[in-house]
Structure formats: C-alpha cells, structure tokens
Amino acid sequence: MPITAFYTALLAPLFLYLSVRVIGRRREAKVALGPGDDSILLRRMRVHANFAEYVPFTLLSMGLAEGVGVASLVIHIIGVVLVAGRYIHAYGVSQQPENFKLRVTGMTATFTAIALSAIMILVKVLPVVFAL
C-alpha cells in the first residue's frame, strides 16, 4: 500500500503539530487532564481529537481500497482530498474566532474521502463477495 503510506506520511506532521500545540497549551495553562477552564486548550484538544477520530479510519479505508485493486489515480484523488481537508479543517477551527467556512470545507472533504473509499471498495468487492 505505498500510495496510502505516502498520504499517511503527509498527514503525520499535522498530527504531531496538533499534539505539540495541546501539550504546549497544557503547560501554559497548568492543566494536566481535560481542558480545565481554558477555552483555548479545549479548542486545541478538539482539533487534535477530530483529526484522531477521522484520519485513521479514512487511511484504513484508503489502504483497503488500494489493497483490493482500486486504480492508483483514484487512491491519489482520495488522498489529496483527505490531506487538503484535514489541513483546511485544522486551520479553520484553530482560528479565533473560528472560520466556520473552512471548518465545513475541511469536514466535507474528509467525508468525501471516506465515502469515495467505501464506494470504490464496494465496486471492487461486491462481485467477489456475491460470486458464490
């Protein structure tokens, strides 16, 4: 799964950056667990958590699509949409005040990547699954 691995590598720096931002704010606010009363920490935690909630499943779906033989170009399209969506979402939600348009754009791109992966997997596996 070299294509999925490539997009994983492109997303890793963003995950690390979001992690470091949470850790840094925890130190500044002296909050060990949860957000405390710090709204900035809460926002940073949610941006990081949102990434952690959506990206692994999407990469798994991409990898499965790649593994069942979906065309490389389609996997690249899914990967580009995912990477763009996650960077746009993280930027939009990190702004004070939040840029809601970028948040929605980022989530729409993420959902598109998930849906495309699922559709492509079904296109490839349904004939095999029901060819009893």
PDB file of C-alpha atoms in Angstrom:
ATOM      1  CA  MET A   1       0.000   0.000   0.000  1.00  0.00           C
ATOM      2  CA  PRO A   2       2.587   2.574  -0.994  1.00  0.00           C
ATOM      3  CA  ILE A   3       0.083   5.254  -2.001  1.00  0.00           C
ATOM      4  CA  THR A   4      -1.744   5.126   1.326  1.00  0.00           C
ATOM      5  CA  ALA A   5       1.631   5.099   3.095  1.00  0.00           C
ATOM      6  CA  PHE A   6       2.585   8.270   1.207  1.00  0.00           C
ATOM      7  CA  TYR A   7      -0.547  10.117   2.355  1.00  0.00           C
ATOM      8  CA  THR A   8      -0.048   8.832   5.903  1.00  0.00           C
ATOM      9  CA  ALA A   9       3.403  10.405   5.828  1.00  0.00           C
ATOM     10  CA  LEU A  10       1.914  13.704   4.622  1.00  0.00           C
ATOM     11  CA  LEU A  11      -0.586  13.709   7.491  1.00  0.00           C
ATOM     12  CA  ALA A  12       1.872  12.716  10.228  1.00  0.00           C
ATOM     13  CA  PRO A  13       3.417  16.208  10.567  1.00  0.00           C
ATOM     14  CA  LEU A  14      -0.018  17.739  11.079  1.00  0.00           C
ATOM     15  CA  PHE A  15      -0.852  15.183  13.769  1.00  0.00           C
ATOM     16  CA  LEU A  16       2.428  15.899  15.534  1.00  0.00           C
ATOM     17  CA  TYR A  17       1.900  19.656  15.260  1.00  0.00           C
ATOM     18  CA  LEU A  18      -1.599  19.417  16.706  1.00  0.00           C
ATOM     19  CA  SER A  19      -0.271  17.216  19.526  1.00  0.00           C
ATOM     20  CA  VAL A  20       2.507  19.650  20.395  1.00  0.00           C
ATOM     21  CA  ARG A  21       0.022  22.550  20.435  1.00  0.00           C
ATOM     22  CA  VAL A  22      -2.111  20.739  23.006  1.00  0.00           C
ATOM     23  CA  ILE A  23       0.919  19.879  25.145  1.00  0.00           C
ATOM     24  CA  GLY A  24       2.215  23.446  24.949  1.00  0.00           C
ATOM     25  CA  ARG A  25      -1.113  24.910  25.987  1.00  0.00           C
ATOM     26  CA  ARG A  26      -1.406  22.400  28.844  1.00  0.00           C
ATOM     27  CA  ARG A  27       1.912  23.692  30.157  1.00  0.00           C
ATOM     28  CA  GLU A  28       0.892  27.343  29.745  1.00  0.00           C
ATOM     29  CA  ALA A  29      -2.462  26.794  31.449  1.00  0.00           C
ATOM     30  CA  LYS A  30      -1.065  24.325  34.016  1.00  0.00           C
ATOM     31  CA  VAL A  31      -3.805  21.807  33.228  1.00  0.00           C
ATOM     32  CA  ALA A  32      -2.850  18.138  33.488  1.00  0.00           C
ATOM     33  CA  LEU A  33      -6.106  16.480  32.445  1.00  0.00           C
ATOM     34  CA  GLY A  34      -9.056  17.702  30.432  1.00  0.00           C
ATOM     35  CA  PRO A  35      -9.418  21.337  29.378  1.00  0.00           C
ATOM     36  CA  GLY A  36      -9.806  22.843  32.844  1.00  0.00           C
ATOM     37  CA  ASP A  37     -11.420  26.247  32.361  1.00  0.00           C
ATOM     38  CA  ASP A  38      -9.203  27.057  29.387  1.00  0.00           C
ATOM     39  CA  SER A  39     -11.189  27.631  26.187  1.00  0.00           C
ATOM     40  CA  ILE A  40      -8.028  27.748  24.061  1.00  0.00           C
ATOM     41  CA  LEU A  41      -6.933  24.371  25.396  1.00  0.00           C
ATOM     42  CA  LEU A  42     -10.393  22.944  24.756  1.00  0.00           C
ATOM     43  CA  ARG A  43     -10.311  24.178  21.140  1.00  0.00           C
ATOM     44  CA  ARG A  44      -6.835  22.735  20.582  1.00  0.00           C
ATOM     45  CA  MET A  45      -7.879  19.441  22.140  1.00  0.00           C
ATOM     46  CA  ARG A  46     -10.915  19.197  19.867  1.00  0.00           C
ATOM     47  CA  VAL A  47      -8.909  19.989  16.728  1.00  0.00           C
ATOM     48  CA  HIS A  48      -6.439  17.257  17.691  1.00  0.00           C
ATOM     49  CA  ALA A  49      -9.180  14.802  18.671  1.00  0.00           C
ATOM     50  CA  ASN A  50     -11.125  15.437  15.478  1.00  0.00           C
ATOM     51  CA  PHE A  51      -8.029  14.544  13.475  1.00  0.00           C
ATOM     52  CA  ALA A  52      -7.514  11.407  15.591  1.00  0.00           C
ATOM     53  CA  GLU A  53     -11.177  10.427  15.158  1.00  0.00           C
ATOM     54  CA  TYR A  54     -11.369  10.683  11.375  1.00  0.00           C
ATOM     55  CA  VAL A  55      -7.934  10.193   9.851  1.00  0.00           C
ATOM     56  CA  PRO A  56      -7.143   6.609  10.960  1.00  0.00           C
ATOM     57  CA  PHE A  57     -10.437   5.236   9.643  1.00  0.00           C
ATOM     58  CA  THR A  58     -10.049   7.122   6.382  1.00  0.00           C
ATOM     59  CA  LEU A  59      -6.483   5.888   5.904  1.00  0.00           C
ATOM     60  CA  LEU A  60      -7.640   2.342   6.682  1.00  0.00           C
ATOM     61  CA  SER A  61     -10.365   2.699   4.044  1.00  0.00           C
ATOM     62  CA  MET A  62      -7.852   4.067   1.544  1.00  0.00           C
ATOM     63  CA  GLY A  63      -5.494   1.206   2.262  1.00  0.00           C
ATOM     64  CA  LEU A  64      -8.247  -1.352   1.808  1.00  0.00           C
ATOM     65  CA  ALA A  65      -9.286   0.295  -1.451  1.00  0.00           C
ATOM     66  CA  GLU A  66      -5.692   0.205  -2.621  1.00  0.00           C
ATOM     67  CA  GLY A  67      -5.391  -3.418  -1.483  1.00  0.00           C
ATOM     68  CA  VAL A  68      -8.428  -4.583  -3.438  1.00  0.00           C
ATOM     69  CA  GLY A  69      -7.109  -3.011  -6.616  1.00  0.00           C
ATOM     70  CA  VAL A  70      -8.800   0.375  -6.924  1.00  0.00           C
ATOM     71  CA  ALA A  71      -6.962   2.400  -9.566  1.00  0.00           C
ATOM     72  CA  SER A  72      -3.937   4.334  -8.319  1.00  0.00           C
ATOM     73  CA  LEU A  73      -5.316   7.609  -9.673  1.00  0.00           C
ATOM     74  CA  VAL A  74      -8.477   7.180  -7.592  1.00  0.00           C
ATOM     75  CA  ILE A  75      -6.427   6.442  -4.449  1.00  0.00           C
ATOM     76  CA  HIS A  76      -4.385   9.590  -5.117  1.00  0.00           C
ATOM     77  CA  ILE A  77      -7.568  11.641  -5.517  1.00  0.00           C
ATOM     78  CA  ILE A  78      -8.876  10.319  -2.210  1.00  0.00           C
ATOM     79  CA  GLY A  79      -5.518  11.044  -0.566  1.00  0.00           C
ATOM     80  CA  VAL A  80      -5.326  14.608  -1.882  1.00  0.00           C
ATOM     81  CA  VAL A  81      -8.907  15.297  -0.779  1.00  0.00           C
ATOM     82  CA  LEU A  82      -8.165  13.899   2.688  1.00  0.00           C
ATOM     83  CA  VAL A  83      -4.901  15.798   3.174  1.00  0.00           C
ATOM     84  CA  ALA A  84      -6.388  19.059   1.938  1.00  0.00           C
ATOM     85  CA  GLY A  85      -9.473  18.568   4.077  1.00  0.00           C
ATOM     86  CA  ARG A  86      -7.561  17.878   7.262  1.00  0.00           C
ATOM     87  CA  TYR A  87      -5.195  20.842   6.840  1.00  0.00           C
ATOM     88  CA  ILE A  88      -8.112  23.148   5.981  1.00  0.00           C
ATOM     89  CA  HIS A  89     -10.170  21.898   8.929  1.00  0.00           C
ATOM     90  CA  ALA A  90      -7.307  22.229  11.415  1.00  0.00           C
ATOM     91  CA  TYR A  91      -6.563  25.758  10.262  1.00  0.00           C
ATOM     92  CA  GLY A  92     -10.189  26.875  10.257  1.00  0.00           C
ATOM     93  CA  VAL A  93     -11.067  25.506  13.679  1.00  0.00           C
ATOM     94  CA  SER A  94      -7.824  26.813  15.194  1.00  0.00           C
ATOM     95  CA  GLN A  95      -8.682  30.413  14.364  1.00  0.00           C
ATOM     96  CA  GLN A  96     -10.094  32.769  16.976  1.00  0.00           C
ATOM     97  CA  PRO A  97     -12.810  33.443  16.046  1.00  0.00           C
ATOM     98  CA  GLU A  98     -13.272  30.140  14.267  1.00  0.00           C
ATOM     99  CA  ASN A  99     -13.512  30.236  10.485  1.00  0.00           C
ATOM    100  CA  PHE A 100     -16.669  28.149  10.165  1.00  0.00           C
ATOM    101  CA  LYS A 101     -16.497  28.057   6.355  1.00  0.00           C
ATOM    102  CA  LEU A 102     -13.061  26.397   6.490  1.00  0.00           C
ATOM    103  CA  ARG A 103     -14.272  24.007   9.170  1.00  0.00           C
ATOM    104  CA  VAL A 104     -17.182  22.896   6.995  1.00  0.00           C
ATOM    105  CA  THR A 105     -14.973  22.687   3.894  1.00  0.00           C
ATOM    106  CA  GLY A 106     -12.474  20.512   5.743  1.00  0.00           C
ATOM    107  CA  MET A 107     -15.106  18.156   7.086  1.00  0.00           C
ATOM    108  CA  THR A 108     -16.821  17.941   3.704  1.00  0.00           C
ATOM    109  CA  ALA A 109     -13.514  16.918   2.137  1.00  0.00           C
ATOM    110  CA  THR A 110     -12.930  14.334   4.871  1.00  0.00           C
ATOM    111  CA  PHE A 111     -16.411  12.867   4.444  1.00  0.00           C
ATOM    112  CA  THR A 112     -15.879  12.814   0.675  1.00  0.00           C
ATOM    113  CA  ALA A 113     -12.662  10.824   1.114  1.00  0.00           C
ATOM    114  CA  ILE A 114     -14.431   8.311   3.371  1.00  0.00           C
ATOM    115  CA  ALA A 115     -17.388   7.970   1.006  1.00  0.00           C
ATOM    116  CA  LEU A 116     -15.200   7.592  -2.099  1.00  0.00           C
ATOM    117  CA  SER A 117     -13.104   4.929  -0.391  1.00  0.00           C
ATOM    118  CA  ALA A 118     -16.198   2.996   0.671  1.00  0.00           C
ATOM    119  CA  ILE A 119     -17.806   3.219  -2.762  1.00  0.00           C
ATOM    120  CA  MET A 120     -14.628   2.094  -4.514  1.00  0.00           C
ATOM    121  CA  ILE A 121     -14.224  -0.829  -2.114  1.00  0.00           C
ATOM    122  CA  LEU A 122     -17.800  -1.929  -2.741  1.00  0.00           C
ATOM    123  CA  VAL A 123     -17.363  -1.652  -6.508  1.00  0.00           C
ATOM    124  CA  LYS A 124     -14.366  -3.983  -6.285  1.00  0.00           C
ATOM    125  CA  VAL A 125     -15.568  -6.493  -3.692  1.00  0.00           C
ATOM    126  CA  LEU A 126     -19.302  -6.903  -4.293  1.00  0.00           C
ATOM    127  CA  PRO A 127     -18.831  -9.046  -7.409  1.00  0.00           C
ATOM    128  CA  VAL A 128     -16.377 -11.254  -5.486  1.00  0.00           C
ATOM    129  CA  VAL A 129     -18.456 -11.466  -2.312  1.00  0.00           C
ATOM    130  CA  PHE A 130     -21.628 -12.473  -4.175  1.00  0.00           C
ATOM    131  CA  ALA A 131     -19.978 -14.771  -6.700  1.00  0.00           C
ATOM    132  CA  LEU A 132     -20.747 -17.862  -4.679  1.00  0.00           C
TER     133      LEU A 132
END
